[in-house]
Tab-separated table of C-alpha atoms and ligand atoms in Angstrom:
chain	number	residue	atom	x	y	z
A	1040	UNK	CA	87.972	76.996	111.408
A	1041	UNK	CA	87.219	76.346	107.603
A	1042	UNK	CA	87.949	79.313	105.231
A	1043	UNK	CA	85.776	81.951	105.879
A	1044	UNK	CA	85.480	84.828	103.273
A	1045	UNK	CA	83.742	88.311	103.124
A	1046	UNK	CA	81.082	88.584	100.521
A	1047	UNK	CA	80.604	91.886	98.949
A	1048	UNK	CA	77.065	90.619	97.940
A	1049	UNK	CA	75.961	89.629	101.235
A	1050	UNK	CA	78.019	91.842	103.147
A	1051	UNK	CA	79.069	88.952	105.762
A	1052	UNK	CA	81.859	86.582	106.157
A	1053	UNK	CA	80.672	83.070	105.437
A	1054	UNK	CA	82.438	79.469	105.063
A	1055	UNK	CA	83.815	79.404	101.464
A	1056	UNK	CA	82.331	76.512	99.280
A	1057	UNK	CA	83.337	75.635	95.937
A	1058	UNK	CA	80.886	74.546	93.431
A	1059	UNK	CA	82.707	71.419	92.381
A	1060	UNK	CA	84.554	69.495	95.391
A	1061	UNK	CA	88.268	70.713	95.618
A	1062	UNK	CA	88.103	73.050	92.576
A	1063	UNK	CA	87.842	76.715	92.212
A	1064	UNK	CA	87.084	78.765	89.251
A	1065	UNK	CA	88.469	82.525	90.062
A	1066	UNK	CA	88.207	85.595	88.029
A	1067	UNK	CA	89.939	89.085	88.665
A	1068	UNK	CA	89.513	92.180	86.603
A	1069	UNK	CA	92.866	92.964	85.362
A	1070	UNK	CA	94.194	96.258	83.737
A	1071	UNK	CA	93.225	98.349	81.078
A	1072	UNK	CA	96.620	98.567	79.141
A	1073	UNK	CA	97.271	102.017	78.015
A	1074	UNK	CA	100.180	103.090	80.488
A	1075	UNK	CA	102.203	101.798	83.138
A	1076	UNK	CA	100.427	100.596	86.180
A	1077	UNK	CA	100.769	102.459	89.555
A	1078	UNK	CA	101.255	100.801	93.027
A	1079	UNK	CA	97.731	100.905	93.733
A	1080	UNK	CA	96.630	98.930	90.906
A	1081	UNK	CA	98.859	96.215	92.005
A	1082	UNK	CA	97.294	95.773	95.347
A	1083	UNK	CA	94.710	93.258	93.698
A	1084	UNK	CA	97.152	91.498	91.972
A	1085	UNK	CA	99.552	90.995	94.974
A	1086	UNK	CA	96.398	90.133	97.422
A	1087	UNK	CA	94.736	87.881	94.680
A	1088	UNK	CA	98.023	85.949	94.388
A	1089	UNK	CA	97.895	85.024	98.139
A	1090	UNK	CA	94.091	84.012	97.532
A	1091	UNK	CA	95.125	81.502	94.868
A	1092	UNK	CA	98.005	80.285	96.836
A	1093	UNK	CA	96.084	79.667	99.905
A	1094	UNK	CA	93.243	78.024	98.151
A	1095	UNK	CA	95.987	75.952	96.628
A	1096	UNK	CA	97.408	75.067	99.835
A	1097	UNK	CA	93.866	74.207	101.365
A	1098	UNK	CA	93.634	71.493	98.711
A	1099	UNK	CA	91.820	73.237	95.952
A	1100	UNK	CA	92.769	72.871	92.181
A	1101	UNK	CA	92.378	76.594	91.102
A	1102	UNK	CA	91.809	78.020	87.782
A	1103	UNK	CA	92.587	81.942	87.924
A	1104	UNK	CA	91.753	84.260	84.959
A	1105	UNK	CA	93.445	87.627	84.937
A	1106	UNK	CA	91.977	89.402	81.635
A	1107	UNK	CA	93.634	92.400	79.842
A	1108	UNK	CA	91.109	95.283	78.435
A	1109	UNK	CA	92.897	95.905	75.217
A	1110	UNK	CA	89.890	97.731	73.748
A	1111	UNK	CA	89.198	100.843	75.642
A	1112	UNK	CA	88.597	104.914	74.950
A	1113	UNK	CA	91.932	105.677	76.892
A	1114	UNK	CA	93.983	103.267	74.732
A	1115	UNK	CA	92.124	104.690	71.480
A	1116	UNK	CA	93.238	108.275	72.642
A	1117	UNK	CA	96.790	107.415	73.306
A	1118	UNK	CA	97.120	105.662	70.203
A	1119	UNK	CA	96.084	108.832	68.398
A	1120	UNK	CA	98.233	110.959	70.307
A	1121	UNK	CA	101.018	109.028	69.266
A	1122	UNK	CA	99.927	108.374	65.689
A	1123	UNK	CA	99.869	104.643	66.066
A	1124	UNK	CA	97.456	101.717	65.908
A	1125	UNK	CA	95.671	101.039	69.273
A	1126	UNK	CA	96.857	97.301	69.219
A	1127	UNK	CA	100.633	98.761	69.574
A	1128	UNK	CA	99.628	100.613	72.617
A	1129	UNK	CA	97.911	97.823	74.262
A	1130	UNK	CA	100.424	95.208	73.513
A	1131	UNK	CA	103.183	97.587	74.550
A	1132	UNK	CA	101.736	98.141	77.837
A	1133	UNK	CA	100.794	94.449	78.243
A	1134	UNK	CA	104.497	93.637	77.887
A	1135	UNK	CA	105.249	96.308	80.396
A	1136	UNK	CA	102.839	95.013	82.845
A	1137	UNK	CA	104.340	91.470	82.498
A	1138	UNK	CA	107.568	92.865	83.287
A	1139	UNK	CA	106.498	94.480	86.744
A	1140	UNK	CA	104.294	91.069	87.444
A	1141	UNK	CA	107.402	88.934	86.803
A	1142	UNK	CA	109.615	91.243	88.983
A	1143	UNK	CA	107.163	90.521	91.667
A	1144	UNK	CA	107.513	86.936	91.008
A	1145	UNK	CA	103.710	85.945	91.642
A	1146	UNK	CA	102.228	82.750	90.218
A	1147	UNK	CA	101.451	83.212	86.629
A	1148	UNK	CA	97.699	83.331	86.033
A	1149	UNK	CA	96.194	80.161	84.169
A	1150	UNK	CA	94.789	82.483	81.562
A	1151	UNK	CA	95.147	86.204	80.424
A	1152	UNK	CA	92.583	86.641	77.763
A	1153	UNK	CA	92.272	89.736	75.866
A	1154	UNK	CA	89.149	91.602	74.324
A	1155	UNK	CA	90.536	91.421	70.710
A	1156	UNK	CA	90.718	87.695	71.192
A	1157	UNK	CA	87.371	87.227	72.270
A	1158	UNK	CA	85.233	89.212	69.855
A	1159	UNK	CA	83.218	86.159	68.416
A	1160	UNK	CA	82.235	85.231	71.847
A	1161	UNK	CA	81.458	88.872	73.029
A	1162	UNK	CA	79.141	89.040	69.846
A	1163	UNK	CA	77.299	85.851	70.265
A	1164	UNK	CA	76.851	86.877	74.095
A	1165	UNK	CA	75.203	89.971	72.983
A	1166	UNK	CA	73.296	88.333	70.336
A	1167	UNK	CA	71.878	85.860	72.809
A	1168	UNK	CA	70.849	88.693	75.107
A	1169	UNK	CA	68.877	90.408	72.372
A	1170	UNK	CA	67.357	87.177	71.543
A	1171	UNK	CA	66.100	86.732	75.211
A	1172	UNK	CA	64.660	90.299	75.185
A	1173	UNK	CA	67.507	91.297	77.912
A	1174	UNK	CA	68.850	93.738	75.260
A	1175	UNK	CA	67.875	95.812	72.701
A	1176	UNK	CA	69.274	97.527	69.286
A	1177	UNK	CA	69.061	100.930	68.405
A	1178	UNK	CA	71.172	102.701	65.423
A	1179	UNK	CA	73.686	99.907	65.582
A	1180	UNK	CA	73.872	100.442	69.243
A	1181	UNK	CA	72.833	97.529	71.563
A	1182	UNK	CA	71.826	98.518	75.335
A	1183	UNK	CA	70.842	96.149	78.177
A	1184	UNK	CA	67.225	96.132	79.119
A	1185	UNK	CA	67.530	96.665	82.881
A	1186	UNK	CA	63.778	96.454	83.319
A	1187	UNK	CA	63.856	92.980	82.375
A	1188	UNK	CA	66.538	91.939	84.863
A	1189	UNK	CA	64.741	91.950	88.080
A	1190	UNK	CA	67.360	91.702	90.718
A	1191	UNK	CA	69.494	94.550	89.047
A	1192	UNK	CA	71.396	96.326	92.143
A	1193	UNK	CA	71.629	93.227	94.435
A	1194	UNK	CA	75.724	93.462	94.423
A	1195	UNK	CA	76.121	97.054	95.126
A	1196	UNK	CA	72.861	97.462	97.119
A	1197	UNK	CA	71.608	100.330	94.745
A	1198	UNK	CA	68.043	100.743	93.898
A	1199	UNK	CA	66.986	100.987	90.181
A	1200	UNK	CA	64.723	104.014	91.035
A	1201	UNK	CA	67.444	105.841	92.637
A	1202	UNK	CA	69.709	104.916	89.679
A	1203	UNK	CA	66.990	106.165	87.153
A	1204	UNK	CA	66.770	109.521	89.069
A	1205	UNK	CA	70.353	109.886	88.987
A	1206	UNK	CA	70.866	109.028	85.435
A	1207	UNK	CA	68.342	111.434	84.163
A	1208	UNK	CA	70.615	114.301	83.582
A	1209	UNK	CA	72.032	114.174	79.948
A	1210	UNK	CA	70.009	111.026	79.269
A	1211	UNK	CA	70.311	109.298	75.746
A	1212	UNK	CA	66.653	109.532	74.470
A	1213	UNK	CA	67.144	106.161	72.660
A	1214	UNK	CA	67.518	104.146	75.901
A	1215	UNK	CA	64.356	102.658	77.219
A	1216	UNK	CA	65.527	103.359	80.880
A	1217	UNK	CA	68.212	105.826	81.686
A	1218	UNK	CA	70.286	103.234	83.542
A	1219	UNK	CA	70.342	101.119	80.604
A	1220	UNK	CA	73.927	100.584	79.542
A	1221	UNK	CA	75.959	99.762	76.370
A	1222	UNK	CA	76.785	96.224	75.146
A	1223	UNK	CA	78.030	97.130	71.647
A	1224	UNK	CA	78.643	100.607	70.222
A	1225	UNK	CA	79.260	101.737	66.496
A	1226	UNK	CA	82.775	102.606	65.735
A	1227	UNK	CA	83.709	106.277	65.199
A	1228	UNK	CA	86.027	106.919	62.192
A	1229	UNK	CA	89.767	106.340	63.221
A	1230	UNK	CA	88.685	103.746	65.961
A	1231	UNK	CA	89.505	100.064	65.849
A	1232	UNK	CA	86.281	98.035	64.963
A	1233	UNK	CA	84.941	94.548	64.215
A	1234	UNK	CA	81.993	93.287	62.025
A	1235	UNK	CA	78.948	92.396	63.877
A	1236	UNK	CA	75.036	91.798	63.167
A	1237	UNK	CA	74.620	95.513	64.026
A	1238	UNK	CA	77.252	96.996	61.795
A	1239	UNK	CA	80.840	97.828	62.403
A	1240	UNK	CA	81.576	98.396	66.113
A	1241	UNK	CA	83.252	97.709	69.294
A	1242	UNK	CA	81.960	96.214	72.699
A	1243	UNK	CA	81.120	98.064	75.824
A	1244	UNK	CA	83.242	97.678	78.566
A	1245	UNK	CA	81.268	95.478	80.948
A	1246	UNK	CA	80.544	92.898	78.350
A	1247	UNK	CA	83.972	91.535	78.060
A	1248	UNK	CA	84.543	90.169	81.336
A	1249	UNK	CA	81.115	88.134	81.004
A	1250	UNK	CA	82.059	86.753	77.646
A	1251	UNK	CA	85.407	85.675	79.000
A	1252	UNK	CA	84.186	84.166	82.205
A	1253	UNK	CA	81.483	82.101	80.158
A	1254	UNK	CA	83.814	80.917	77.451
A	1255	UNK	CA	86.752	79.940	79.821
A	1256	UNK	CA	85.339	79.298	82.998
A	1257	UNK	CA	81.498	78.598	82.507
A	1258	UNK	CA	78.138	80.150	83.554
A	1259	UNK	CA	78.804	80.283	87.256
A	1260	UNK	CA	82.208	80.733	88.953
A	1261	UNK	CA	83.325	80.445	92.362
A	1262	UNK	CA	85.278	83.628	93.056
A	1263	UNK	CA	85.152	87.062	91.325
A	1264	UNK	CA	87.469	89.684	92.284
A	1265	UNK	CA	88.542	93.272	91.597
A	1266	UNK	CA	88.962	96.563	93.297
A	1267	UNK	CA	86.141	98.265	95.229
A	1268	UNK	CA	85.236	100.745	92.523
A	1269	UNK	CA	84.578	97.989	90.337
A	1270	UNK	CA	81.445	96.933	92.386
A	1271	UNK	CA	79.250	99.608	90.576
A	1272	UNK	CA	78.497	99.727	87.692
A	1273	UNK	CA	81.109	97.267	86.298
A	1274	UNK	CA	80.365	94.038	88.374
A	1275	UNK	CA	76.718	94.777	88.713
A	1276	UNK	CA	76.522	94.992	85.087
A	1277	UNK	CA	78.504	91.394	84.683
A	1278	UNK	CA	75.906	89.962	87.022
A	1279	UNK	CA	72.859	91.221	84.840
A	1280	UNK	CA	74.774	90.233	81.630
A	1281	UNK	CA	75.636	86.847	82.745
A	1282	UNK	CA	72.524	85.953	84.644
A	1283	UNK	CA	70.488	87.717	82.012
A	1284	UNK	CA	71.769	85.085	79.568
A	1285	UNK	CA	71.574	81.892	81.464
A	1286	UNK	CA	69.163	82.425	84.293
A	1287	UNK	CA	71.697	80.704	86.677
A	1288	UNK	CA	74.011	82.152	89.392
A	1289	UNK	CA	76.658	84.183	87.774
A	1290	UNK	CA	79.147	84.161	90.640
A	1291	UNK	CA	79.126	82.686	94.300
A	1292	UNK	CA	81.786	84.854	95.991
A	1293	UNK	CA	82.431	88.380	95.416
A	1294	UNK	CA	85.755	89.928	96.631
A	1295	UNK	CA	86.967	93.415	96.589
A	1296	UNK	CA	90.233	94.908	97.671
A	1297	UNK	CA	90.184	98.515	99.164
A	1298	UNK	CA	92.091	101.461	97.495
A	1299	UNK	CA	95.784	102.564	98.129
A	1300	UNK	CA	95.929	105.984	99.265
A	1301	UNK	CA	99.128	108.370	99.031
A	1302	UNK	CA	99.213	110.726	102.091
A	1303	UNK	CA	95.693	110.484	102.621
A	1304	UNK	CA	94.505	111.022	99.086
A	1305	UNK	CA	93.561	108.162	96.758
A	1306	UNK	CA	96.434	107.268	94.311
A	1307	UNK	CA	95.148	107.959	90.720
A	1308	UNK	CA	96.225	109.204	87.369
A	1309	UNK	CA	93.455	112.035	87.327
A	1310	UNK	CA	94.918	113.125	90.639
A	1311	UNK	CA	98.690	113.262	89.466
A	1312	UNK	CA	99.915	111.425	92.632
A	1313	UNK	CA	100.646	108.149	91.120
A	1314	UNK	CA	103.917	106.097	91.962
A	1315	UNK	CA	104.269	103.445	89.098
A	1316	UNK	CA	105.190	100.072	90.208
A	1317	UNK	CA	108.311	100.225	88.089
A	1318	UNK	CA	109.660	103.295	89.591
A	1319	UNK	CA	108.763	101.812	93.224
A	1320	UNK	CA	110.444	98.535	92.603
A	1321	UNK	CA	113.534	100.373	91.092
A	1322	UNK	CA	113.746	102.734	94.240
A	1323	UNK	CA	112.855	99.977	96.846
A	1324	UNK	CA	112.327	96.571	95.647
A	1325	UNK	CA	109.651	93.962	94.621
A	1326	UNK	CA	109.811	92.593	98.239
A	1327	UNK	CA	108.904	95.755	99.796
A	1328	UNK	CA	106.156	96.311	97.547
A	1329	UNK	CA	104.564	93.078	98.141
A	1330	UNK	CA	105.452	93.418	102.119
A	1331	UNK	CA	103.619	96.738	102.313
A	1332	UNK	CA	100.451	95.574	100.357
A	1333	UNK	CA	99.957	92.679	102.640
A	1334	UNK	CA	100.880	94.288	105.928
A	1335	UNK	CA	97.270	95.574	105.877
A	1336	UNK	CA	94.033	93.824	105.473
A	1337	UNK	CA	92.813	93.810	101.842
A	1338	UNK	CA	89.449	95.320	102.737
A	1339	UNK	CA	90.958	98.216	104.826
A	1340	UNK	CA	91.801	101.433	103.149
A	1341	UNK	CA	95.756	101.619	102.975
A	1342	UNK	CA	97.421	104.998	103.608
A	1343	UNK	CA	100.652	105.120	102.260
A	1344	UNK	CA	103.115	107.493	103.680
A	1345	UNK	CA	106.753	107.658	104.723
A	1346	UNK	CA	106.515	106.058	108.252
A	1347	UNK	CA	104.512	102.900	106.600
A	1348	UNK	CA	107.647	102.493	104.052
A	1349	UNK	CA	109.998	102.967	106.841
A	1350	UNK	CA	108.369	100.472	109.146
A	1351	UNK	CA	108.121	98.036	106.069
A	1352	UNK	CA	112.017	98.395	105.645
A	1353	UNK	CA	112.559	97.552	109.198
A	1354	UNK	CA	110.461	94.577	109.285
A	1355	UNK	CA	111.699	93.147	105.988
A	1356	UNK	CA	115.158	93.731	107.300
A	1357	UNK	CA	114.520	91.982	110.457
A	1358	UNK	CA	113.443	88.840	108.859
A	1359	UNK	CA	116.052	88.676	106.245
A	1360	UNK	CA	118.847	89.393	108.871
A	1361	UNK	CA	117.426	86.170	110.894
A	1362	UNK	CA	117.489	84.134	107.856
A	1363	UNK	CA	121.066	85.106	106.929
A	1364	UNK	CA	121.913	84.521	110.643
A	1365	UNK	CA	120.386	80.971	110.193
A	1366	UNK	CA	122.284	80.222	106.730
A	1367	UNK	CA	125.426	81.523	108.427
A	1368	UNK	CA	125.060	78.830	111.402
A	1369	UNK	CA	123.806	76.336	109.232
A	1370	UNK	CA	126.967	76.588	106.936
A	1371	UNK	CA	127.099	73.788	104.367
A	1372	UNK	CA	127.139	70.673	106.305
A	1373	UNK	CA	124.213	68.305	106.573
A	1374	UNK	CA	122.088	68.249	109.465
A	1375	UNK	CA	121.660	65.147	111.437
A	1376	UNK	CA	120.233	66.250	114.733
A	1377	UNK	CA	116.649	67.361	115.393
A	1378	UNK	CA	115.972	70.948	116.006
A	1379	UNK	CA	115.484	72.530	119.251
A	1380	UNK	CA	112.275	71.417	120.777
A	1381	UNK	CA	110.956	74.765	122.033
A	1382	UNK	CA	111.335	76.432	118.528
A	1383	UNK	CA	109.892	73.493	116.964
A	1384	UNK	CA	106.868	73.836	119.431
A	1385	UNK	CA	106.549	77.750	118.633
A	1386	UNK	CA	106.726	77.122	114.837
A	1387	UNK	CA	103.881	74.601	114.832
A	1388	UNK	CA	101.900	76.881	117.210
A	1389	UNK	CA	102.606	79.756	114.896
A	1390	UNK	CA	101.511	77.654	111.892
A	1391	UNK	CA	98.225	76.843	113.510
A	1392	UNK	CA	97.653	80.565	114.294
A	1393	UNK	CA	98.635	81.450	110.643
A	1394	UNK	CA	96.279	78.971	109.284
A	1395	UNK	CA	93.235	80.530	111.359
A	1396	UNK	CA	94.314	83.988	110.418
A	1397	UNK	CA	94.436	83.171	106.466
A	1398	UNK	CA	90.741	81.239	107.056
A	1399	UNK	CA	89.600	84.330	108.804
A	1400	UNK	CA	89.283	86.343	105.493
A	1401	UNK	CA	92.776	86.482	104.619
A	1402	UNK	CA	94.050	88.354	107.620
A	1403	UNK	CA	97.515	89.164	106.461
A	1404	UNK	CA	98.391	91.580	109.259
A	1405	UNK	CA	97.736	88.871	111.823
A	1406	UNK	CA	99.746	86.492	109.781
A	1407	UNK	CA	102.971	88.781	110.058
A	1408	UNK	CA	102.551	89.157	113.681
A	1409	UNK	CA	102.388	85.387	114.369
A	1410	UNK	CA	105.508	85.304	112.016
A	1411	UNK	CA	107.264	87.934	114.007
A	1412	UNK	CA	106.494	85.922	117.265
A	1413	UNK	CA	108.739	83.125	115.726
A	1414	UNK	CA	111.491	85.716	114.438
A	1415	UNK	CA	111.744	87.052	117.999
A	1416	UNK	CA	112.197	83.577	119.735
A	1417	UNK	CA	114.797	82.730	117.185
A	1418	UNK	CA	116.788	85.928	117.482
A	1419	UNK	CA	116.526	85.725	121.350
A	1420	UNK	CA	118.258	82.112	120.869
A	1421	UNK	CA	121.314	84.194	119.820
A	1422	UNK	CA	122.670	81.097	118.183
A	1423	UNK	CA	124.926	83.148	116.019
A	1424	UNK	CA	127.254	83.576	119.322
A	1425	UNK	CA	126.622	80.066	120.382
A	1426	UNK	CA	128.710	76.701	119.366
A	1427	UNK	CA	127.826	75.615	115.653
A	1428	UNK	CA	126.795	72.079	116.738
A	1429	UNK	CA	124.492	69.803	115.251
A	1430	UNK	CA	121.322	70.762	117.214
A	1431	UNK	CA	121.990	74.642	116.557
A	1432	UNK	CA	122.456	73.747	112.956
A	1433	UNK	CA	119.263	71.804	112.588
A	1434	UNK	CA	117.403	74.540	114.439
A	1435	UNK	CA	118.392	77.078	112.255
A	1436	UNK	CA	117.589	74.951	109.138
A	1437	UNK	CA	114.077	74.551	110.679
A	1438	UNK	CA	113.762	78.117	111.044
A	1439	UNK	CA	114.963	79.025	107.722
A	1440	UNK	CA	112.702	76.624	105.892
A	1441	UNK	CA	109.823	77.535	108.074
A	1442	UNK	CA	110.116	81.464	107.166
A	1443	UNK	CA	110.641	80.297	103.363
A	1444	UNK	CA	107.382	78.179	103.758
A	1445	UNK	CA	105.187	80.914	105.314
A	1446	UNK	CA	106.559	83.482	103.159
A	1447	UNK	CA	106.201	81.433	100.014
A	1448	UNK	CA	102.026	81.685	99.522
A	1449	UNK	CA	102.621	85.559	99.830
A	1450	UNK	CA	105.236	85.649	97.402
A	1451	UNK	CA	107.581	86.900	100.216
A	1452	UNK	CA	111.073	85.776	101.823
A	1453	UNK	CA	112.154	83.764	98.941
A	1454	UNK	CA	115.296	85.865	97.985
A	1455	UNK	CA	118.912	85.377	98.907
A	1456	UNK	CA	119.515	87.007	102.424
A	1457	UNK	CA	122.842	88.390	101.805
A	1458	UNK	CA	122.066	90.264	98.376
A	1459	UNK	CA	118.627	91.415	99.493
A	1460	UNK	CA	120.194	92.599	102.747
A	1461	UNK	CA	122.754	94.715	100.701
A	1462	UNK	CA	119.829	96.242	98.616
A	1463	UNK	CA	117.928	97.055	101.809
A	1464	UNK	CA	121.165	98.553	103.161
A	1465	UNK	CA	121.428	100.681	100.158
A	1466	UNK	CA	117.898	101.869	100.651
A	1467	UNK	CA	118.251	102.984	104.224
A	1468	UNK	CA	121.781	104.442	103.714
A	1469	UNK	CA	120.153	106.732	101.253
A	1470	UNK	CA	116.811	107.299	103.260
A	1471	UNK	CA	119.136	108.167	106.353
A	1472	UNK	CA	121.507	110.283	104.246
A	1473	UNK	CA	124.438	108.420	105.606
A	1474	UNK	CA	127.761	109.226	104.004
A	1475	UNK	CA	129.334	106.126	102.548
A	1476	UNK	CA	132.427	107.523	101.708
A	1477	UNK	CA	132.959	108.560	105.358
A	1478	UNK	CA	132.266	105.222	106.754
A	1479	UNK	CA	134.491	103.439	104.140
A	1480	UNK	CA	137.212	106.019	105.253
A	1481	UNK	CA	136.544	104.946	108.848
A	1482	UNK	CA	136.598	101.134	108.128
A	1483	UNK	CA	139.942	101.661	106.383
A	1484	UNK	CA	141.259	103.518	109.168
A	1485	UNK	CA	140.212	100.966	111.826
A	1486	UNK	CA	141.644	98.068	109.847
A	1487	UNK	CA	145.132	100.118	109.622
A	1488	UNK	CA	144.546	100.731	113.399
A	1489	UNK	CA	144.106	97.088	114.079
A	1490	UNK	CA	147.231	96.208	111.879
A	1491	UNK	CA	149.337	98.618	113.783
A	1492	UNK	CA	147.906	97.037	117.130
A	1493	UNK	CA	146.742	100.646	117.981
A	1494	UNK	CA	143.544	98.943	119.622
A	1495	UNK	CA	142.189	102.094	121.438
A	1496	UNK	CA	141.913	104.149	118.060
A	1497	UNK	CA	140.060	100.782	116.491
A	1498	UNK	CA	137.772	100.698	119.399
A	1499	UNK	CA	137.102	104.484	119.019
A	1500	UNK	CA	136.328	103.900	115.179
A	1501	UNK	CA	133.787	101.293	116.207
A	1502	UNK	CA	132.130	103.228	118.667
A	1503	UNK	CA	131.965	106.205	116.368
A	1504	UNK	CA	130.263	103.757	113.703
A	1505	UNK	CA	127.974	102.471	116.319
A	1506	UNK	CA	126.653	105.849	117.149
A	1507	UNK	CA	125.890	106.135	113.373
A	1508	UNK	CA	123.760	103.300	113.631
A	1509	UNK	CA	126.425	101.037	111.759
A	1510	UNK	CA	127.699	97.518	112.575
A	1511	UNK	CA	130.955	95.979	111.942
A	1512	UNK	CA	130.381	92.738	110.244
A	1513	UNK	CA	133.503	90.878	110.500
A	1514	UNK	CA	133.546	87.477	108.922
A	1515	UNK	CA	130.234	88.041	107.289
A	1516	UNK	CA	130.118	88.171	103.424
A	1517	UNK	CA	129.494	91.551	101.969
A	1518	UNK	CA	131.144	94.856	102.627
A	1519	UNK	CA	132.162	94.478	106.006
A	1520	UNK	CA	129.478	96.759	107.593
A	1521	UNK	CA	125.972	97.361	107.623
A	1522	UNK	CA	123.381	99.597	109.314
A	1523	UNK	CA	122.078	97.875	112.606
A	1524	UNK	CA	118.689	96.420	111.596
A	1525	UNK	CA	118.042	94.028	114.514
B	371	AMP	P1	92.492	102.686	86.627
B	371	AMP	O1	93.589	102.393	85.654
B	371	AMP	O2	92.320	103.868	87.560
B	371	AMP	O3	91.206	102.446	85.985
B	371	AMP	O4	92.706	101.443	87.459
B	371	AMP	C1	92.599	100.081	87.272
B	371	AMP	C2	92.084	99.291	88.473
B	371	AMP	O5	92.985	99.390	89.405
B	371	AMP	C3	90.775	99.847	89.217
B	371	AMP	O6	89.781	99.267	88.556
B	371	AMP	C4	91.034	99.787	90.366
B	371	AMP	O7	90.292	98.500	90.815
B	371	AMP	C5	92.460	99.491	90.578
B	371	AMP	N1	92.918	100.745	91.288
B	371	AMP	C6	93.011	102.054	90.880
B	371	AMP	N2	93.512	102.867	91.611
B	371	AMP	C7	93.723	102.287	92.950
B	371	AMP	C8	94.096	102.720	94.173
B	371	AMP	N3	94.414	103.735	94.519
B	371	AMP	N4	94.303	101.539	94.994
B	371	AMP	C9	93.771	100.217	94.783
B	371	AMP	N5	93.404	99.827	93.510
B	371	AMP	C10	93.175	100.894	92.479
B	372	ZN	ZN1	85.840	92.907	84.691
């Protein structure tokens, strides 16, 4: 099956076709930078990173643009509260975003344009729309003329009549149509502003993406992405602007990721139930955040709760334990033999299934399930307890590289297993309220008992630790014990 993607506009999955063979132009709306981003905001960044990587794996050369909205009411408000320039706020939070982004080890975007750097392009875009009578000027303010764009509403499925009726409350009398939206607005005192043919002012929100797309990628792009809240009005207005200017299709493939809820409530700043990506990654690990996001399909609402986190910790631990086992078996000798034929066959079959699942509108939960079939098979071989012969080493090496290969496109499973497992252990110990000092005391006592050849006492201690869910790890790097994660 070739790559099929669900298109928000047609509400159907269809084979993906790029405008130019083997090339993809892709744009995803990035953050408004006035604060730390919460984990919901990162659902899109993590998912579209996979989209990009999978397209590249499928042979496309991808140009991926992800913008920063650095001119906005919320930024100005925060700047006024702190008594600083708004650029100071936006630059600060761009830097903070980049720290989080780098911690996640996602593939860098090809362009991260900022509104403040695209003012001439934005202004000439608006001028063009005015010239083409797709926009009109009133008192230094420019509005989009919706009645001249006949297909308005085609992305969201909204009808102009309904929008007009809905917008009639509190309507700006200067608008020709209640649903007309702002392209350029005059600056108020204390706000950042730019010179324009309509006086000093700043752009409305929607125009920045259209202007950046036309400048960097061209008139028509292959893929446009964002969160579902952006379908209307933001993306609907982007289409009106882009197509109003060129008369050509603005974007072929619209993709929207669903929300992240926390305990059945949308995670949002206004509800006050946010967990910043920074806090989450400090408490858990970037790997946990990525695994969590990709464990559900991007178009499904993700409801985060304690159970989900605990399932993710278990799943992630199982994978990394198997990777560490593989490395332990492999040792540092060169591998000269062929891997076990059965495992080779299983990984080849899983590769095919994973390929199909990704081609089926990026079905990541299925990808995880196919991966686990192989993890289970490798664990069942129990090679750690068997001879470290050339075949077992080759099998372990193949397994390790296979997991890393599959994980790579999701930006997962690239960490050093021993150190990641130590971190996961610390998290699980904390979550399970295990008394580390008590465990350490038992470990010392066991060591003494063994030195004194008091093997029955040593066994007793081992049993007690087992009851606590702790495994003694003689001969494995680390602290000598860990939680049983198999
Ligand atoms: P905001 O800062 O709330 O404007 O959010 C910025 C972008 O992040 C939005 O346009 C959404 O697409 C996305 N977003 C916000 N909240 C969530 C959430 N709970 N789950 C997924 N995406 C979200
Ligand atoms: Zn946008």
